CSV table of C-alpha atoms and ligand atoms in Angstrom, one decimal:
chain,number,residue,atom,x,y,z
W,117,MET,CA,-0.9,-18.2,17.7
W,118,ASN,CA,2.3,-16.7,16.3
W,119,VAL,CA,2.7,-15.7,13.1
W,120,LEU,CA,5.6,-15.1,10.8
W,121,GLY,CA,5.0,-12.8,8.4
W,122,ILE,CA,6.8,-12.5,4.7
W,123,GLU,CA,6.8,-9.7,2.0
W,124,THR,CA,9.0,-9.1,-0.8
W,125,SER,CA,6.5,-8.4,-3.5
W,126,CYS,CA,8.9,-5.6,-4.7
W,127,ASP,CA,11.2,-3.5,-3.9
W,128,GLU,CA,11.4,-3.8,0.4
W,129,THR,CA,12.0,-7.1,2.3
W,130,GLY,CA,9.0,-6.2,5.7
W,131,VAL,CA,9.0,-9.5,8.3
W,132,ALA,CA,7.2,-9.3,11.5
W,133,ILE,CA,5.7,-12.0,13.8
W,134,TYR,CA,2.0,-11.0,14.7
W,135,GLY,CA,0.7,-12.9,18.0
W,136,GLU,CA,-2.5,-13.3,20.6
W,137,HIS,CA,-1.4,-9.9,22.1
W,138,GLY,CA,-0.6,-8.0,18.8
W,139,LEU,CA,2.4,-7.2,17.3
W,140,LEU,CA,5.3,-8.8,18.7
W,141,ALA,CA,8.3,-7.4,16.2
W,142,HIS,CA,9.2,-6.2,12.9
W,143,ALA,CA,11.6,-5.5,10.8
W,144,LEU,CA,12.1,-3.7,7.1
W,145,TYR,CA,14.4,-3.6,4.6
W,146,SER,CA,14.0,-1.4,1.9
W,147,GLN,CA,16.3,-1.7,-1.6
W,148,ALA,CA,15.6,2.4,-2.4
W,149,ALA,CA,19.4,2.8,-2.5
W,150,LEU,CA,20.5,0.3,-4.7
W,151,HIS,CA,17.7,0.6,-7.1
W,152,ALA,CA,18.2,4.3,-7.4
W,153,GLU,CA,20.8,4.8,-9.6
W,154,TYR,CA,18.8,3.4,-12.4
W,155,GLY,CA,15.6,5.2,-11.6
W,156,GLY,CA,13.4,2.7,-10.5
W,157,VAL,CA,12.9,-1.0,-9.6
W,158,VAL,CA,15.1,-3.3,-11.2
W,159,PRO,CA,13.3,-7.1,-10.7
W,160,GLU,CA,16.1,-9.3,-10.8
W,161,LEU,CA,18.2,-7.5,-7.9
W,162,ALA,CA,14.9,-7.0,-5.8
W,163,SER,CA,14.6,-10.6,-6.3
W,164,ARG,CA,18.6,-11.3,-5.5
W,165,ASP,CA,18.6,-8.8,-3.0
W,166,HIS,CA,15.4,-10.3,-0.8
W,167,VAL,CA,17.5,-13.6,-1.4
W,168,ARG,CA,20.2,-11.7,1.0
W,169,LYS,CA,18.2,-9.9,3.0
W,170,LEU,CA,15.1,-12.5,4.2
W,171,LEU,CA,16.6,-14.7,6.6
W,172,PRO,CA,18.5,-11.9,8.4
W,173,LEU,CA,15.8,-10.4,9.2
W,174,ILE,CA,14.1,-13.4,9.8
W,175,ARG,CA,16.3,-14.1,12.5
W,176,GLN,CA,16.4,-10.3,13.8
W,177,VAL,CA,12.4,-10.4,14.2
W,178,LEU,CA,12.6,-14.2,16.7
W,179,ASP,CA,15.2,-12.4,18.4
W,180,GLU,CA,13.4,-9.2,19.0
W,181,ALA,CA,9.9,-11.5,20.1
W,182,ASN,CA,12.5,-13.0,22.6
W,183,LEU,CA,11.0,-16.6,20.9
W,184,ALA,CA,12.6,-19.5,19.7
W,185,ALA,CA,11.7,-20.5,16.1
W,186,HIS,CA,9.3,-23.6,17.4
W,187,ALA,CA,7.5,-20.9,18.6
W,188,ILE,CA,5.8,-20.0,15.4
W,189,ASP,CA,2.6,-21.5,14.9
W,190,GLY,CA,1.9,-20.2,11.4
W,191,VAL,CA,3.4,-18.5,8.4
W,192,ALA,CA,2.2,-15.9,6.1
W,193,TYR,CA,4.1,-14.9,2.9
W,194,THR,CA,2.8,-12.3,0.1
W,195,ALA,CA,2.0,-14.5,-2.8
W,196,GLY,CA,0.5,-11.9,-5.4
W,197,PRO,CA,0.4,-9.0,-6.7
W,198,GLY,CA,3.8,-7.8,-7.6
W,199,LEU,CA,6.8,-8.7,-9.4
W,200,ALA,CA,7.3,-12.2,-10.2
W,201,GLY,CA,10.7,-13.3,-9.4
W,202,ALA,CA,10.7,-11.0,-5.6
W,203,LEU,CA,7.3,-13.1,-5.2
W,204,LEU,CA,9.3,-16.5,-5.8
W,205,VAL,CA,11.8,-15.7,-3.2
W,206,GLY,CA,9.4,-15.2,-0.1
W,207,ALA,CA,6.7,-18.0,-1.2
W,208,ALA,CA,9.2,-20.3,-1.5
W,209,LEU,CA,11.3,-19.8,1.7
W,210,GLY,CA,8.1,-19.3,3.4
W,211,ARG,CA,6.6,-22.6,2.4
W,212,SER,CA,9.6,-24.4,3.0
W,213,LEU,CA,10.2,-23.0,6.5
W,214,ALA,CA,6.4,-24.0,7.5
W,215,TRP,CA,7.3,-27.5,6.0
W,216,GLY,CA,10.3,-27.6,8.4
W,217,TRP,CA,8.6,-26.3,11.4
W,218,GLN,CA,5.7,-28.5,10.5
W,219,VAL,CA,3.3,-25.2,10.9
W,220,PRO,CA,0.8,-24.4,8.1
W,221,ALA,CA,1.6,-21.3,5.7
W,222,VAL,CA,-0.9,-19.2,4.3
W,223,ALA,CA,-0.8,-17.6,0.4
W,224,VAL,CA,-1.7,-13.5,1.6
W,225,HIS,CA,-2.5,-10.9,-1.3
W,226,HIS,CA,-0.8,-7.7,-0.8
W,227,MET,CA,-3.4,-5.3,-1.1
W,228,GLU,CA,-5.9,-7.3,1.6
W,229,GLY,CA,-2.1,-6.7,3.9
W,230,HIS,CA,-2.7,-3.0,2.9
W,231,LEU,CA,-6.3,-3.0,3.6
W,232,LEU,CA,-5.9,-4.7,6.8
W,233,ALA,CA,-3.2,-2.7,8.4
W,234,PRO,CA,-4.8,0.2,10.0
W,235,LEU,CA,-6.4,-2.8,11.6
W,236,LEU,CA,-2.7,-2.8,13.7
W,237,GLU,CA,-4.3,0.5,15.5
W,238,ARG,CA,-6.1,1.8,18.0
W,239,PRO,CA,-9.1,2.4,17.9
W,240,ALA,CA,-9.3,-0.3,14.9
W,241,PRO,CA,-12.2,0.5,11.9
W,242,GLU,CA,-14.8,-1.8,12.5
W,243,PHE,CA,-16.7,-4.0,9.3
W,244,PRO,CA,-17.9,-2.4,7.3
W,245,PHE,CA,-16.1,0.4,5.6
W,246,VAL,CA,-14.6,1.9,2.2
W,247,ALA,CA,-11.4,1.6,2.0
W,248,LEU,CA,-9.3,3.5,-0.4
W,249,LEU,CA,-5.9,1.9,-1.7
W,250,VAL,CA,-3.5,3.7,-3.5
W,251,SER,CA,-0.5,2.0,-3.6
W,252,GLY,CA,2.2,2.0,-6.7
W,253,GLY,CA,0.3,-0.3,-8.4
W,254,HIS,CA,-3.3,0.2,-7.8
W,255,THR,CA,-6.1,3.0,-7.0
W,256,GLN,CA,-9.0,1.5,-5.5
W,257,LEU,CA,-12.1,2.2,-3.9
W,258,VAL,CA,-13.9,-1.1,-2.2
W,259,GLN,CA,-16.7,-2.0,-0.1
W,260,VAL,CA,-15.2,-4.1,2.4
W,261,ASP,CA,-18.0,-5.6,4.7
W,262,GLY,CA,-15.5,-8.0,6.7
W,263,VAL,CA,-12.0,-10.1,5.8
W,264,GLY,CA,-12.0,-11.2,2.2
W,265,ARG,CA,-15.7,-9.2,1.9
W,266,TYR,CA,-14.6,-6.9,-1.0
W,267,ARG,CA,-17.0,-5.6,-3.6
W,268,LEU,CA,-15.4,-3.0,-5.7
W,269,LEU,CA,-16.6,0.4,-6.6
W,270,GLY,CA,-13.6,1.8,-8.5
W,271,GLN,CA,-10.3,2.0,-9.9
W,272,SER,CA,-7.9,3.4,-11.6
W,273,LEU,CA,-8.2,3.1,-15.3
W,274,ASP,CA,-5.0,3.8,-16.1
W,275,ASP,CA,-2.0,4.9,-13.7
W,276,ALA,CA,-2.4,4.8,-10.3
W,277,ALA,CA,-1.7,7.2,-8.2
W,278,GLY,CA,1.6,6.1,-6.6
W,279,GLU,CA,2.7,5.6,-10.1
W,280,ALA,CA,1.7,9.1,-11.3
W,281,PHE,CA,3.3,10.9,-8.6
W,282,ASP,CA,6.8,8.2,-9.3
W,283,LYS,CA,6.7,9.3,-13.3
W,284,THR,CA,5.3,13.3,-12.4
W,285,ALA,CA,8.6,13.3,-10.0
W,286,LYS,CA,11.0,11.8,-12.8
W,287,LEU,CA,9.7,14.8,-14.9
W,288,LEU,CA,10.5,17.2,-12.2
W,289,GLY,CA,14.4,15.6,-12.2
W,290,LEU,CA,13.7,13.9,-8.4
W,291,GLY,CA,15.4,10.9,-7.7
W,292,TYR,CA,13.4,7.8,-7.0
W,293,PRO,CA,11.4,6.4,-5.2
W,294,GLY,CA,9.7,10.1,-6.4
W,295,GLY,CA,6.5,10.0,-4.5
W,296,PRO,CA,7.9,11.3,-1.5
W,297,ALA,CA,10.7,13.7,-2.8
W,298,LEU,CA,7.6,15.4,-4.7
W,299,ALA,CA,5.8,15.4,-1.8
W,300,ARG,CA,8.9,17.1,-0.2
W,301,LEU,CA,9.0,19.3,-3.1
W,302,ALA,CA,5.7,20.5,-2.7
W,303,GLU,CA,6.0,22.0,1.0
W,304,ARG,CA,7.9,24.8,-0.6
W,305,GLY,CA,5.1,25.3,-3.9
W,306,ASN,CA,3.0,28.3,-4.4
W,307,PRO,CA,-0.5,26.8,-4.4
W,308,GLY,CA,-2.1,29.5,-6.3
W,309,ARG,CA,0.3,29.9,-9.6
W,310,PHE,CA,-1.0,26.3,-11.8
W,311,ARG,CA,-3.9,24.3,-11.5
W,312,PHE,CA,-3.8,21.2,-13.0
W,313,PRO,CA,-7.1,18.9,-13.7
W,314,ARG,CA,-9.0,16.9,-11.5
W,315,PRO,CA,-9.7,13.8,-14.2
W,316,MET,CA,-13.0,12.0,-13.8
W,317,THR,CA,-14.4,14.3,-11.2
W,318,ASP,CA,-16.8,16.0,-13.7
W,319,ARG,CA,-19.1,12.5,-14.0
W,320,PRO,CA,-20.7,10.1,-12.2
W,321,GLY,CA,-18.6,7.1,-11.1
W,322,LEU,CA,-15.9,6.0,-8.6
W,323,ASP,CA,-13.0,5.5,-11.2
W,324,PHE,CA,-9.7,7.5,-11.7
W,325,SER,CA,-7.2,8.4,-14.4
W,326,PHE,CA,-4.1,9.6,-13.5
W,327,SER,CA,-2.0,9.2,-16.3
W,328,GLY,CA,-2.9,12.7,-18.0
W,329,LEU,CA,-1.8,14.7,-15.1
W,330,LYS,CA,2.2,13.5,-15.6
W,331,THR,CA,1.2,15.0,-19.5
W,332,PHE,CA,0.4,18.3,-18.1
W,333,ALA,CA,2.9,18.7,-15.9
W,334,LEU,CA,5.1,17.8,-18.7
W,335,ASN,CA,3.5,21.0,-20.6
W,336,THR,CA,3.4,22.8,-17.6
W,337,LEU,CA,7.2,22.4,-17.0
W,338,GLN,CA,8.0,23.6,-21.0
W,339,GLN,CA,6.3,26.9,-20.4
W,340,ALA,CA,7.4,27.5,-16.9
W,341,GLY,CA,11.2,27.0,-17.2
W,342,ASN,CA,13.2,24.3,-14.8
W,343,ASP,CA,14.2,26.7,-11.9
W,344,PRO,CA,13.8,25.9,-8.3
W,345,ALA,CA,10.4,28.2,-7.8
W,346,SER,CA,8.7,26.9,-11.1
W,347,LEU,CA,9.2,23.2,-9.8
W,348,ALA,CA,7.9,23.5,-6.3
W,349,ASP,CA,4.4,25.4,-7.8
W,350,ILE,CA,4.5,22.6,-10.5
W,351,ALA,CA,4.7,19.6,-7.7
W,352,ARG,CA,2.6,21.8,-4.9
W,353,ALA,CA,-0.1,22.3,-8.5
W,354,PHE,CA,0.3,17.9,-9.6
W,355,GLU,CA,0.0,17.0,-5.4
W,356,ASP,CA,-3.1,19.3,-5.0
W,357,ALA,CA,-5.0,17.8,-8.5
W,358,VAL,CA,-4.3,14.3,-6.6
W,359,VAL,CA,-5.3,14.8,-3.7
W,360,ASP,CA,-8.4,16.2,-4.7
W,361,THR,CA,-9.3,14.0,-7.0
W,362,LEU,CA,-8.7,11.2,-4.3
W,363,VAL,CA,-10.8,13.1,-1.9
W,364,ILE,CA,-14.0,14.0,-4.4
W,365,LYS,CA,-14.0,10.7,-5.0
W,366,CYS,CA,-14.1,9.2,-1.7
W,367,ARG,CA,-16.5,11.5,-0.7
W,368,ARG,CA,-18.9,10.4,-3.5
W,369,ALA,CA,-18.4,6.6,-2.4
W,370,LEU,CA,-19.1,7.4,1.6
W,371,GLU,CA,-22.8,9.1,0.4
W,372,GLN,CA,-23.1,6.1,-2.2
W,373,THR,CA,-23.1,3.2,0.7
W,374,ALA,CA,-23.9,5.4,3.4
W,375,CYS,CA,-21.1,4.1,5.2
W,376,PRO,CA,-19.9,6.3,8.2
W,377,ARG,CA,-16.3,4.9,7.9
W,378,LEU,CA,-13.3,5.2,5.7
W,379,VAL,CA,-10.0,3.8,5.7
W,380,VAL,CA,-7.1,5.0,3.6
W,381,ALA,CA,-4.1,2.2,3.5
W,382,GLY,CA,-0.9,2.1,0.7
W,383,GLY,CA,1.5,3.9,-0.3
W,384,VAL,CA,-0.1,7.4,-1.4
W,385,SER,CA,-1.6,7.4,1.9
W,386,ALA,CA,1.4,8.7,3.7
W,387,ASN,CA,0.8,11.8,2.4
W,388,GLN,CA,0.4,14.2,4.8
W,389,ARG,CA,-1.8,16.6,2.6
W,390,LEU,CA,-3.6,14.1,1.6
W,391,ARG,CA,-4.7,12.5,5.0
W,392,SER,CA,-5.1,16.3,6.2
W,393,ARG,CA,-7.9,16.8,3.5
W,394,LEU,CA,-9.6,13.5,4.1
W,395,GLN,CA,-10.1,14.0,7.5
W,396,GLU,CA,-11.3,17.8,6.9
W,397,MET,CA,-13.9,15.4,4.4
W,398,ALA,CA,-14.8,13.1,6.9
W,399,ALA,CA,-15.4,15.4,10.1
W,400,LYS,CA,-17.8,17.9,7.8
W,401,ARG,CA,-19.8,14.3,6.7
W,402,ARG,CA,-19.5,12.8,10.6
W,403,ALA,CA,-17.8,10.2,9.5
W,404,ARG,CA,-14.6,8.7,10.7
W,405,VAL,CA,-10.8,8.0,8.8
W,406,PHE,CA,-8.5,5.4,9.8
W,407,PHE,CA,-4.9,5.2,8.5
W,408,PRO,CA,-2.6,2.7,9.3
W,409,ARG,CA,0.9,4.1,11.0
W,410,LEU,CA,3.6,6.2,8.5
W,411,GLU,CA,5.5,2.8,8.3
W,412,PHE,CA,2.6,0.4,7.9
W,413,CYS,CA,1.7,3.1,4.8
W,414,THR,CA,4.4,1.6,2.3
W,415,ASP,CA,5.0,-2.1,2.6
W,416,ASN,CA,5.9,-3.9,5.1
W,417,GLY,CA,6.0,-7.6,7.0
W,418,ALA,CA,3.5,-6.5,9.9
W,419,MET,CA,0.3,-6.3,7.2
W,420,ILE,CA,1.3,-9.6,6.1
W,421,ALA,CA,1.3,-11.0,9.6
W,422,PHE,CA,-1.7,-9.3,10.4
W,423,ALA,CA,-4.3,-10.6,7.7
W,424,GLY,CA,-2.3,-13.7,7.4
W,425,HIS,CA,-2.7,-14.5,11.6
W,426,ARG,CA,-6.3,-13.7,10.8
W,427,ARG,CA,-6.5,-16.8,7.8
W,428,LEU,CA,-4.4,-19.2,9.8
W,429,CYS,CA,-6.7,-18.8,12.8
W,430,ALA,CA,-9.8,-19.3,11.0
W,431,GLY,CA,-8.1,-22.4,9.3
W,432,GLN,CA,-6.7,-21.4,5.7
W,433,HIS,CA,-3.3,-22.6,5.0
W,434,GLU,CA,-1.8,-23.9,1.7
W,435,PRO,CA,-1.2,-27.2,0.4
W,436,LEU,CA,2.5,-27.6,-0.1
W,437,ALA,CA,3.6,-26.8,-3.5
W,438,PHE,CA,3.0,-22.9,-3.4
W,439,GLU,CA,2.8,-20.2,-6.4
W,440,ALA,CA,3.6,-16.6,-6.7
W,441,ARG,CA,0.6,-14.9,-8.6
W,442,PRO,CA,1.9,-11.1,-10.0
W,443,ARG,CA,-1.8,-10.5,-10.6
W,444,TRP,CA,-3.9,-11.5,-8.6
W,445,ASP,CA,-7.9,-9.8,-8.2
W,446,LEU,CA,-8.7,-8.3,-4.7
W,447,THR,CA,-12.0,-10.0,-5.2
W,448,ASP,CA,-11.5,-13.6,-5.6
W,449,LEU,CA,-10.5,-13.8,-1.9
W,450,PRO,CA,-12.3,-16.5,0.1
W,451,PRO,CA,-14.0,-14.9,2.6
W,452,LEU,CA,-13.6,-15.6,5.6
W,453,ASN,CA,-16.2,-16.6,8.6
H,967,KG4,O1,2.3,0.7,-1.2
H,967,KG4,P1,3.8,0.5,-1.6
H,967,KG4,O2,4.9,1.2,-1.0
H,967,KG4,O3,4.5,0.0,-2.3
H,967,KG4,C1,3.2,-1.0,-3.5
H,967,KG4,O4,2.6,-1.9,-3.1
H,967,KG4,O5,2.9,-0.1,-4.6
H,967,KG4,O6,3.9,2.2,-2.0
H,967,KG4,C2,4.8,3.1,-3.3
H,967,KG4,C3,4.2,4.0,-3.3
H,967,KG4,C4,5.2,5.0,-4.5
H,967,KG4,O7,4.2,5.0,-5.7
H,967,KG4,C5,5.4,6.1,-3.6
H,967,KG4,O8,5.9,7.1,-4.3
H,967,KG4,C6,4.2,6.0,-3.1
H,967,KG4,O9,4.0,5.1,-2.6
H,967,KG4,N1,4.4,7.3,-1.7
H,967,KG4,C7,3.9,8.5,-1.9
H,967,KG4,C8,4.4,8.7,-0.6
H,967,KG4,N2,5.1,8.0,0.1
H,967,KG4,C9,5.1,6.9,-0.6
H,967,KG4,N3,4.0,9.3,-2.5
H,967,KG4,C10,3.3,10.3,-2.2
H,967,KG4,N4,3.4,10.8,-1.0
H,967,KG4,C11,4.3,10.0,-0.1
H,967,KG4,N5,4.3,10.5,1.4
H,968,ZN,ZN1,2.2,-2.3,-1.6
C-alpha cells in the first residue's frame, strides 16, 4: 500500500510517500524565513503558505517516487495537535485528494508521528519501549506497548523543552527558530562558569518544569552582561541544565519500567549534546537508545506517511467529514491489534 503523508501542523510543509518497501520519497518546505522577521510563527501566514506549497510538493514527491496519482492507495494527514488553520489546510486537501482518488484517508496524531519516526531507521526499536517526546509544544515520557498503546508516564507542567530553548534564545538575542541557534552558541560556551538548576529532579516522579530556566537565564544575563563570551556561557549552562534534566528523567523512566529501550523524538532530539548524553546513560544501563535521523527529528512528512501507513494497513480510516484537532490527547488514540 502506497500512502501519501501530509504534515502542516505548524511552520513546515512536509510531504512523503511510504510504501510496502519503505520510504519512497519525501520533501519539506520550511517557513522559517517567512516567520523570522516576526520572531515567531504567525499562524495566518503559516496557513496561507501551506496553501501555496502543498500541491507543488505533492507533485514533486510523486515524480521522485516515479508514481502516478492512481498508484496512491491511501492518504494520511496530520489532524492535530497544532495550529487550527494550518491543520485545516492539510486535512482539507488530504481528505479531498482521497475522495478524488477514491482511496481511504486517515487522520494522524502529530505526536504519534514523532513517536514512530525512529521506526523509519534500521535497526528499528521493538515494542515495548519508553519514548521521550521533546518538541516545541510537548515534553512527554510515554510507555509504548504498540501503535496506539500509550501510557503517559510524565510531562511538562509548563513550557515544553523546545519552547524553553526558543524563549531563552530570544532573551539571548538569537533569531527564530531559537533552539538550533542556542545550541550552536553553546558550543563556544564555558561549561563551568554558570550553573542552572535541574528542575524537579530533587523529588520523585517523571514530570518536568522548564519555565523557571528562562527566568534564571534572564537574571544571569542581567548580572553577567551581554558580551559575546557571557552569552555563550549562559547558552551552555542552559543547554546543560535542560539536557541533564531530560537524561535524569529518562534514566528514572527506564528504571521504573524495567525497559531496556528508549526512543527519543521531536525537534529537540536533534540536539547533539542530548543525543550523546542519552547514549552514555543508556550504555551504562545496558539499554539502547533510538533516534530518528536528524531531518526526521523536526517536523516532516515521512513520519506522518509512516504512522498513516500503519493505521491504514490495519484497516483504520476516516469518514468523509474531517476535523482539525488543535488539542488532542495522545492517549485517546485507538490501539492497533
Ligand atoms: O518537533 P518540532 O519540529 O515541532 C513541534 O512539533 O513543536 O520541534 C521544534 C522545536 C523547536 O522548539 C526548536 O527550537 C527545537 O525543536 N529544536 C532544537 C534543536 N533543533 C530543533 N532544540 C535544541 N537543539 C536543537 N538542535
Ligand atoms: Zn512536531
